[in-house]
C-alpha atoms as an extended CHARMM CRD file, in Angstrom:
* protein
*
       189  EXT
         1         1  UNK       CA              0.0000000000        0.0000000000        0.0000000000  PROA      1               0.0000000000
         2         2  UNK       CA              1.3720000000        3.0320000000       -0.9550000000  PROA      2               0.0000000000
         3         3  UNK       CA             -0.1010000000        6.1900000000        0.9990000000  PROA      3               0.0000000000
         4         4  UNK       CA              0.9730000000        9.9410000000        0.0250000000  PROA      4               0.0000000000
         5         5  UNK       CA              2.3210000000       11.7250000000        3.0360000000  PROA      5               0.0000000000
         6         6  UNK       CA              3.7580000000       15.1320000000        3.1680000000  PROA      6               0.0000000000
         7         7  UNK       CA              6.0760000000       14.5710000000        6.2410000000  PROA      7               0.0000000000
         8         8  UNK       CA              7.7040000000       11.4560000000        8.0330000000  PROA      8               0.0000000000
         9         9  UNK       CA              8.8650000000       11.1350000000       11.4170000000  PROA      9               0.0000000000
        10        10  UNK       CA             11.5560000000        9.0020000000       13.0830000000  PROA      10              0.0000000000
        11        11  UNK       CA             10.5630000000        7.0580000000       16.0070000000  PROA      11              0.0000000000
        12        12  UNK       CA             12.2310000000        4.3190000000       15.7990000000  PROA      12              0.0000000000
        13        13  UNK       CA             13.9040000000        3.0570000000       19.0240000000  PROA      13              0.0000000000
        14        14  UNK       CA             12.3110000000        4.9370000000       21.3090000000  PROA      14              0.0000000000
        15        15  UNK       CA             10.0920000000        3.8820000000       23.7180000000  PROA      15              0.0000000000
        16        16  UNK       CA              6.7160000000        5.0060000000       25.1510000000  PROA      16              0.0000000000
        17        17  UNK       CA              5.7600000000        8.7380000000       25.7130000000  PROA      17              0.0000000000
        18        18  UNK       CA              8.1250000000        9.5390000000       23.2090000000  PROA      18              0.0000000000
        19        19  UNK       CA              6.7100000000        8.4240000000       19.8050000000  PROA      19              0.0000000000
        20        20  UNK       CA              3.6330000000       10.4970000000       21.2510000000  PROA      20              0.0000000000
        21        21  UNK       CA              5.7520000000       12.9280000000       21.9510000000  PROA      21              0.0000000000
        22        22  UNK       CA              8.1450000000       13.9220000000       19.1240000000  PROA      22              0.0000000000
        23        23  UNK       CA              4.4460000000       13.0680000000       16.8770000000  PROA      23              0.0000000000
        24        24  UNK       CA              2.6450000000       16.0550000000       19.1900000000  PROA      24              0.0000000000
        25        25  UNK       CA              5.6330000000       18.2400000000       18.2860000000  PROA      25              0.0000000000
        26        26  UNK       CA              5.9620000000       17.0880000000       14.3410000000  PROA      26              0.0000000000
        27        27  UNK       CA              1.6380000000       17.4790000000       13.9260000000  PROA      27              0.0000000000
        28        28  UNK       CA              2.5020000000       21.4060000000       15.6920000000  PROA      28              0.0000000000
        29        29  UNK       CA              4.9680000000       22.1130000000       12.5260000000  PROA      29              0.0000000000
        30        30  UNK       CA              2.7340000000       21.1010000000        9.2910000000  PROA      30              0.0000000000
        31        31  UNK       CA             -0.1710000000       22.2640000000        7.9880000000  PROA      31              0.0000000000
        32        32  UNK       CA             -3.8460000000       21.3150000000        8.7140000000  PROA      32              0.0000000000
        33        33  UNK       CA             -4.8370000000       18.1350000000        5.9080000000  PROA      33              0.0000000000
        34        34  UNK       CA             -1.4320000000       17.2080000000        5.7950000000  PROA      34              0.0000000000
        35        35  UNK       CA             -0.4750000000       13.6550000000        6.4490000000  PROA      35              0.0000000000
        36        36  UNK       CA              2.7130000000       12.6580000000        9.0150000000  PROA      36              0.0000000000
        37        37  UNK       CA              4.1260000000        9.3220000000        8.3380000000  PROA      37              0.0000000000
        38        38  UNK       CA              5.6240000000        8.0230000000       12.1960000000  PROA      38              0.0000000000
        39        39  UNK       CA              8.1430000000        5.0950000000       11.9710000000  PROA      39              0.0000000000
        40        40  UNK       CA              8.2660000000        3.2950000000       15.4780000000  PROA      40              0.0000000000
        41        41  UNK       CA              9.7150000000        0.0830000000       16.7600000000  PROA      41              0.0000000000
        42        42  UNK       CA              7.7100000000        0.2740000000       20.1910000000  PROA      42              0.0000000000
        43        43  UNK       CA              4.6330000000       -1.8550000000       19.3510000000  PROA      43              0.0000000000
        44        44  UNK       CA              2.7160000000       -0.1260000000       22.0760000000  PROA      44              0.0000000000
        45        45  UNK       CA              3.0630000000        2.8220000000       19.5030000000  PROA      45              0.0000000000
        46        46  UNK       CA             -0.2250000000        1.4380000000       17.9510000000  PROA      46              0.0000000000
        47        47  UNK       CA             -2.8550000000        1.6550000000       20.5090000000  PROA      47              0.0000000000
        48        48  UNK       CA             -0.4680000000        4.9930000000       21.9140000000  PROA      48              0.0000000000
        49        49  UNK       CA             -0.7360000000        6.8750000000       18.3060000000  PROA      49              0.0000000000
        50        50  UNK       CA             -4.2270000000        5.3250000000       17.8190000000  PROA      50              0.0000000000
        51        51  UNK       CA             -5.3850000000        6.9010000000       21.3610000000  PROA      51              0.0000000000
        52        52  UNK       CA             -3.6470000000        9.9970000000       21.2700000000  PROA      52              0.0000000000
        53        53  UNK       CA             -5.2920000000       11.3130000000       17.7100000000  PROA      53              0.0000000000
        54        54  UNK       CA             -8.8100000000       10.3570000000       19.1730000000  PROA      54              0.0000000000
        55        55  UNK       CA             -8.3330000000       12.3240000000       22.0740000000  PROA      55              0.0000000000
        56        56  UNK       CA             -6.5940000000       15.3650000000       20.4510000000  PROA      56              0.0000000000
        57        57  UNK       CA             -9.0670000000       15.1710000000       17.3310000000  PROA      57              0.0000000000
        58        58  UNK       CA             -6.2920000000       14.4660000000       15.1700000000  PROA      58              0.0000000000
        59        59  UNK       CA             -7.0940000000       11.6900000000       12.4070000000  PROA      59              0.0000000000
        60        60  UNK       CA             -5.4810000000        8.1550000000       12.0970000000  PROA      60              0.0000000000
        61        61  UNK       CA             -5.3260000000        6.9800000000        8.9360000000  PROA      61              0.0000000000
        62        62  UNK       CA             -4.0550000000        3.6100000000        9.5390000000  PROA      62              0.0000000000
        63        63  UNK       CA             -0.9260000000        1.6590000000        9.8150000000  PROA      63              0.0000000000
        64        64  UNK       CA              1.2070000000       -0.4640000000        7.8840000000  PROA      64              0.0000000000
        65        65  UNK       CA              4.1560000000       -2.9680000000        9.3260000000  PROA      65              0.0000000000
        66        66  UNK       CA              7.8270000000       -4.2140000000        7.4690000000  PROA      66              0.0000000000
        67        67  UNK       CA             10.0590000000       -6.4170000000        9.5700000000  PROA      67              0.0000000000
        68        68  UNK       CA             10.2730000000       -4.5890000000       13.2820000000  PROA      68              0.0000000000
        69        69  UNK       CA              9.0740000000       -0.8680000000       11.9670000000  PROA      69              0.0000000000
        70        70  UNK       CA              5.1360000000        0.1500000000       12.4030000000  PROA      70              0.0000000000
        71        71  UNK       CA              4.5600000000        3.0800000000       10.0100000000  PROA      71              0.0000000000
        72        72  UNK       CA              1.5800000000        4.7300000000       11.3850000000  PROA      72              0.0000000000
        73        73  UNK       CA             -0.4470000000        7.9370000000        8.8910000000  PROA      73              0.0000000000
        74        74  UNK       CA             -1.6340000000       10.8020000000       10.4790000000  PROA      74              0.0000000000
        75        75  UNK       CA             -3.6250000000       13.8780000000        9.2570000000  PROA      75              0.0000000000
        76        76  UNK       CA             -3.6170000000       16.7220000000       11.0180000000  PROA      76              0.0000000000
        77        77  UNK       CA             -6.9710000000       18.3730000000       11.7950000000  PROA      77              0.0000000000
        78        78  UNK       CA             -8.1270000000       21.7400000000       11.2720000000  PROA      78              0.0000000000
        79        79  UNK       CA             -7.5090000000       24.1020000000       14.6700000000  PROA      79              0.0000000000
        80        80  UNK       CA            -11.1830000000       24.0510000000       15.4340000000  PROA      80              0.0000000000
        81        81  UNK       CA            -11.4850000000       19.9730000000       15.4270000000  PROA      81              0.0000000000
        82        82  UNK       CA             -8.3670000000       19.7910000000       17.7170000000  PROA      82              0.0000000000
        83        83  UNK       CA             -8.2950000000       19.8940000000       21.2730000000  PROA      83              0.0000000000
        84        84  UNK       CA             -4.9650000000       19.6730000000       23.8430000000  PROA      84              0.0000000000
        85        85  UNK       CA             -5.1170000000       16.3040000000       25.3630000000  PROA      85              0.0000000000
        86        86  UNK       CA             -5.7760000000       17.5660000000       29.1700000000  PROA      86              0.0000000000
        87        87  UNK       CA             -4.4070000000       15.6130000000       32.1300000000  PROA      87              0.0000000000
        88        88  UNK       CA             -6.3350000000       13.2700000000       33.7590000000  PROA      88              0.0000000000
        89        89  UNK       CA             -7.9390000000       15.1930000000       36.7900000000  PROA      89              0.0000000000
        90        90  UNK       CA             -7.7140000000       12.1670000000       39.3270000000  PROA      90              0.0000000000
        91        91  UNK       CA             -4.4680000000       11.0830000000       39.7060000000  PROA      91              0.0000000000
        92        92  UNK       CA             -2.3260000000        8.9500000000       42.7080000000  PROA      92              0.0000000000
        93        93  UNK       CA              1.2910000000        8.0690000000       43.1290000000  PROA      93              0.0000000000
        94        94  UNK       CA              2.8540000000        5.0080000000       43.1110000000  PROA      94              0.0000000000
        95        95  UNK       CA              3.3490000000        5.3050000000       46.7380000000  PROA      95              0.0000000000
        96        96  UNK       CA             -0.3600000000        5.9280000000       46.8290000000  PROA      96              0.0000000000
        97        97  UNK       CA             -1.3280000000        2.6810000000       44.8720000000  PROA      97              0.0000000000
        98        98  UNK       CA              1.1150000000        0.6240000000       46.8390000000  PROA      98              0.0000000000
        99        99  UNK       CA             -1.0620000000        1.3730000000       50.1730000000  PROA      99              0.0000000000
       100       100  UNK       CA             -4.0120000000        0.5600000000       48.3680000000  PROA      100             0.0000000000
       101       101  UNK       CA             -2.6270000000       -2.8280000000       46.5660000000  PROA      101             0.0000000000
       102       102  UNK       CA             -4.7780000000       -5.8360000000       48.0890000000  PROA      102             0.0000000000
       103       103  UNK       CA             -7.5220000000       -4.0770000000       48.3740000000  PROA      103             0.0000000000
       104       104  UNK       CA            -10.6590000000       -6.0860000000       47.5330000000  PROA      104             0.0000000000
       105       105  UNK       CA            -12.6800000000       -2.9130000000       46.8370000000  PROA      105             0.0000000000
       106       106  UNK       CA            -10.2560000000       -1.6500000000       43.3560000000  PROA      106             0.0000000000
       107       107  UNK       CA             -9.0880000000       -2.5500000000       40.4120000000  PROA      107             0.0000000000
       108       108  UNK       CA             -5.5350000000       -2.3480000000       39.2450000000  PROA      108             0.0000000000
       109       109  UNK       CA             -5.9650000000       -1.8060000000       35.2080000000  PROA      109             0.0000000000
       110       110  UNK       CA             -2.5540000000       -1.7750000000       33.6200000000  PROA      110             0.0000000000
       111       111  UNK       CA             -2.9830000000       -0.6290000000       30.2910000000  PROA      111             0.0000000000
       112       112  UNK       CA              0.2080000000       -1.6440000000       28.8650000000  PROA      112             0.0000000000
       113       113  UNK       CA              0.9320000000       -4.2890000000       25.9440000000  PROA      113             0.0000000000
       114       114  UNK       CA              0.8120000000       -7.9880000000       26.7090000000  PROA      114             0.0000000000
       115       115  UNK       CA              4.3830000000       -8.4040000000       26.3750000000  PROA      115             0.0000000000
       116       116  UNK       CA              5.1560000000       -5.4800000000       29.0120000000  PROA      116             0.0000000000
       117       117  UNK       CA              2.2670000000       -6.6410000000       31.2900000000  PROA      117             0.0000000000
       118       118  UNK       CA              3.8170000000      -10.3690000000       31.2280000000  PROA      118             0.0000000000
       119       119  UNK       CA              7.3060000000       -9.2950000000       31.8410000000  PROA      119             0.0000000000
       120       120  UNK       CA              6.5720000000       -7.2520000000       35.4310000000  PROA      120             0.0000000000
       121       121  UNK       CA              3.0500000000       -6.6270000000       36.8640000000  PROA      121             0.0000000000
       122       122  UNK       CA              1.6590000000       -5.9330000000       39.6890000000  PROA      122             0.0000000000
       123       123  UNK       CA             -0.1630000000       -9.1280000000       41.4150000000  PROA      123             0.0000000000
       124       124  UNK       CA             -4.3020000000       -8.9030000000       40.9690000000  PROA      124             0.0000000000
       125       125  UNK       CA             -3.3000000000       -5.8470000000       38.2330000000  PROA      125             0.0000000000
       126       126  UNK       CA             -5.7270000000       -6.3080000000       35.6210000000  PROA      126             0.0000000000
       127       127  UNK       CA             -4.4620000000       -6.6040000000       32.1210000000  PROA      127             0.0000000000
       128       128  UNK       CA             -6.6730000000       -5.0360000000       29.1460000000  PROA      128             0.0000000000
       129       129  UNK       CA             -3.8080000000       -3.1180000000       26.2560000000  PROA      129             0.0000000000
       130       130  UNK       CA             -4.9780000000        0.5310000000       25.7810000000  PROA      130             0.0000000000
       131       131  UNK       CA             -5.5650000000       -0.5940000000       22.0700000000  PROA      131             0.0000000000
       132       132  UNK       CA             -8.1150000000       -3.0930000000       23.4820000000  PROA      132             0.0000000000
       133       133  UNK       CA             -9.7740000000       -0.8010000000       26.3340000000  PROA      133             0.0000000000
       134       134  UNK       CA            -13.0110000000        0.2540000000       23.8860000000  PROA      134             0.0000000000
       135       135  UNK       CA            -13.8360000000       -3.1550000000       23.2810000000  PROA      135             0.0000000000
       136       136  UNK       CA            -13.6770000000       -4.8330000000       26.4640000000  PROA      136             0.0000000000
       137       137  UNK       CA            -14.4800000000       -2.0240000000       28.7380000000  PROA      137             0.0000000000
       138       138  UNK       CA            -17.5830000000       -3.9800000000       29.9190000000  PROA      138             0.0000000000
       139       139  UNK       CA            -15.2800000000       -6.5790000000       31.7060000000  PROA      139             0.0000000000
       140       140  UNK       CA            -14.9820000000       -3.7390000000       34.2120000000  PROA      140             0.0000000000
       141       141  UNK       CA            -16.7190000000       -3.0110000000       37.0560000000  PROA      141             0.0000000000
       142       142  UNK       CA            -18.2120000000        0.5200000000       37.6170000000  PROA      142             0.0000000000
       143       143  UNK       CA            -18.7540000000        0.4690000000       41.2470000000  PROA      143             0.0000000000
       144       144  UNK       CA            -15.0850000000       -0.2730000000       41.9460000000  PROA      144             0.0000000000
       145       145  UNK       CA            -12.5580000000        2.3570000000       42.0370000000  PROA      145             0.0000000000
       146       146  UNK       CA            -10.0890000000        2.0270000000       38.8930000000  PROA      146             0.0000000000
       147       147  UNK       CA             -6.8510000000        2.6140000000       39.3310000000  PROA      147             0.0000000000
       148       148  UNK       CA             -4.9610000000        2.6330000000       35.7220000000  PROA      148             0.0000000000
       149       149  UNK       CA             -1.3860000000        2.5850000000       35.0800000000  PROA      149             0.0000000000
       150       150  UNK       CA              0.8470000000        1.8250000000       32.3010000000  PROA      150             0.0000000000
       151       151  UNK       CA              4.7340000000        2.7390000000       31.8740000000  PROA      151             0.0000000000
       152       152  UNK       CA              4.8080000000        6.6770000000       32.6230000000  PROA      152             0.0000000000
       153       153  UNK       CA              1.5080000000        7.7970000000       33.0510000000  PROA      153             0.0000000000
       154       154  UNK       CA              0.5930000000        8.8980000000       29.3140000000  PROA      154             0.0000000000
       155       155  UNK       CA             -1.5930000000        5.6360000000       28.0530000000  PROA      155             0.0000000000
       156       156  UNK       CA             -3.1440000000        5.1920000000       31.4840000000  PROA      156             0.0000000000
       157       157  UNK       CA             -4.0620000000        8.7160000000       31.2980000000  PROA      157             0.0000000000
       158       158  UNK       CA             -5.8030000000        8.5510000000       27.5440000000  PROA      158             0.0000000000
       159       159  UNK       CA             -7.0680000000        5.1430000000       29.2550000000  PROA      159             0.0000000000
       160       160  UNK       CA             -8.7760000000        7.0240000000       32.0070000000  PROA      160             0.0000000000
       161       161  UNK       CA            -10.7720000000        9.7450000000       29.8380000000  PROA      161             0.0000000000
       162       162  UNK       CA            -11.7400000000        6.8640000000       27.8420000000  PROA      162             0.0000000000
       163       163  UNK       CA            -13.4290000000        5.2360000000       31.1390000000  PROA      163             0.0000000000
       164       164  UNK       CA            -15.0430000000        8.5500000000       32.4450000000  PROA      164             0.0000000000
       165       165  UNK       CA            -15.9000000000        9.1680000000       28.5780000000  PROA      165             0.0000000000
       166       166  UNK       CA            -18.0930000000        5.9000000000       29.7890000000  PROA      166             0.0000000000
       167       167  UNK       CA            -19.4230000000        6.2540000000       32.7190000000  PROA      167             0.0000000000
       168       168  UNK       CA            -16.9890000000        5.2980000000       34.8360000000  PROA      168             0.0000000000
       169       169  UNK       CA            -16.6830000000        7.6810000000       37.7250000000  PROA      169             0.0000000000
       170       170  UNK       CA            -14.1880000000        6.1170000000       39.8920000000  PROA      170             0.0000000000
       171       171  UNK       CA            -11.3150000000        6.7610000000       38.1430000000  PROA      171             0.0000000000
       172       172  UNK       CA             -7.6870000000        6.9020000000       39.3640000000  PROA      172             0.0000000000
       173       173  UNK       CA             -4.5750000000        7.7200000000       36.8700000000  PROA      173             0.0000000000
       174       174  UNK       CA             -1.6350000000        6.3360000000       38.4960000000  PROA      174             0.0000000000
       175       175  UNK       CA              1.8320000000        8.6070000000       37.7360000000  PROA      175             0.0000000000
       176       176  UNK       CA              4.5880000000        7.3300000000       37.1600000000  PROA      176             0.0000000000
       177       177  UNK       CA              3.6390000000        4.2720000000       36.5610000000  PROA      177             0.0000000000
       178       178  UNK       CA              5.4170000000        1.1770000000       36.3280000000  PROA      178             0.0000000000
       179       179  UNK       CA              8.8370000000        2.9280000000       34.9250000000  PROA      179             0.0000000000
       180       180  UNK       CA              8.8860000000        3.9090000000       38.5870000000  PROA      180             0.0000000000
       181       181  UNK       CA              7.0680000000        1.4250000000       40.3030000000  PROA      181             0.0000000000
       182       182  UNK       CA              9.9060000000       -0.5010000000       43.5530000000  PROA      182             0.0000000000
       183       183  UNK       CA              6.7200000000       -2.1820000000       44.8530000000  PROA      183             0.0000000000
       184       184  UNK       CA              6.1710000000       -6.0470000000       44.1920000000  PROA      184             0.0000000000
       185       185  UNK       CA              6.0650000000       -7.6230000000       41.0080000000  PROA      185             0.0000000000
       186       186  UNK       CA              5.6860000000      -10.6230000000       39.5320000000  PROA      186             0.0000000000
       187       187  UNK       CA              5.9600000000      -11.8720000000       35.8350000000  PROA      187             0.0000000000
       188       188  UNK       CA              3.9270000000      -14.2740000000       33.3110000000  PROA      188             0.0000000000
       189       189  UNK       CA              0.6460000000      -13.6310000000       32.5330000000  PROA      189             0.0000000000
């Protein structure tokens, strides 16, 4: 498939925020209707991208994989379909989350991809991939504080306005996440 961009971005080798990141800074430097082509090698750069142009109004066109490299399409929207993605209002600390870990009464949601989640998690943390959150968001429960984490704090923070979007009003975005997280852990899924 060949798609027509006007601009291409390279992502490749870094890891999560900072595809979203240096993307946020390319879309600020082109024109509105253009398209950004992003090359990544993080394959949690697909449900990032993906969930970072829905909540910023940005479109994404689609995505196309060779070898190890995603090559995700962007268009950039018109000022007055954009919005700034806002941080999540509710947020805790790992410190925070630690206190509250065993709990009966929340839910740990880690957001991150299945290969992430099955190298370190936190025991009872529930694992649903940001890219997957839409569809299986009924698997949660509503009366139960959510507390939703992923590496840094940027996916579990799109993750969160996508649960409030829903009805969810117990909603926690945990900061830093696991990049930062020296409470237990265990691996496998």
């Amino acid at each position: 498939m060949n798609i027509p961009v006007n601009h291409t971005l390279d992502a490749k080798g870094l890891a999560c925020p900072m595809p979203i990141v240096k993307t946020k800074k390319a879309i600020e430097a082109i024109e509105a209707g253009e398209v950004l082509e992003v090359q990544a090698t993080d394959r949690g750069s697909l449900a990032d991208l993906k969930g970072w142009a829905k909540t910023t109004g940005h479109e994404y066109i689609g995505s196309n994989e060779e070898g190890d490299v995603l090559y995700h399409y962007l268009r950039k929207s018109n000022p007055e379909e954009t919005k700034e993605m806002e941080a999540f209002p509710n947020e805790a600390s790992n410190e925070e989350l630690n206190k509250k870990k065993g709990n009966s009464e929340i839910i740990i949601l880690d957001v991150r991809e299945p290969a992430e989640y099955s190298f370190a998690h936190i025991p009872g943390a529930v694992s649903i991939p940001l890219g997957e959150l839409e569809a299986r968001i009924n698997e949660l429960n509503k009366d139960k504080e959510i507390y939703v984490l992923c590496r840094t704090g940027s996916r579990s923070s799109m993750a969160a306005h996508m649960l409030k979007d829903n009805g969810f009003d117990k909603v926690i975005n945990v900061k830093p996440g696991m990049s930062e997280w020296d409470g237990e852990t265990e691996d496998g899924q």
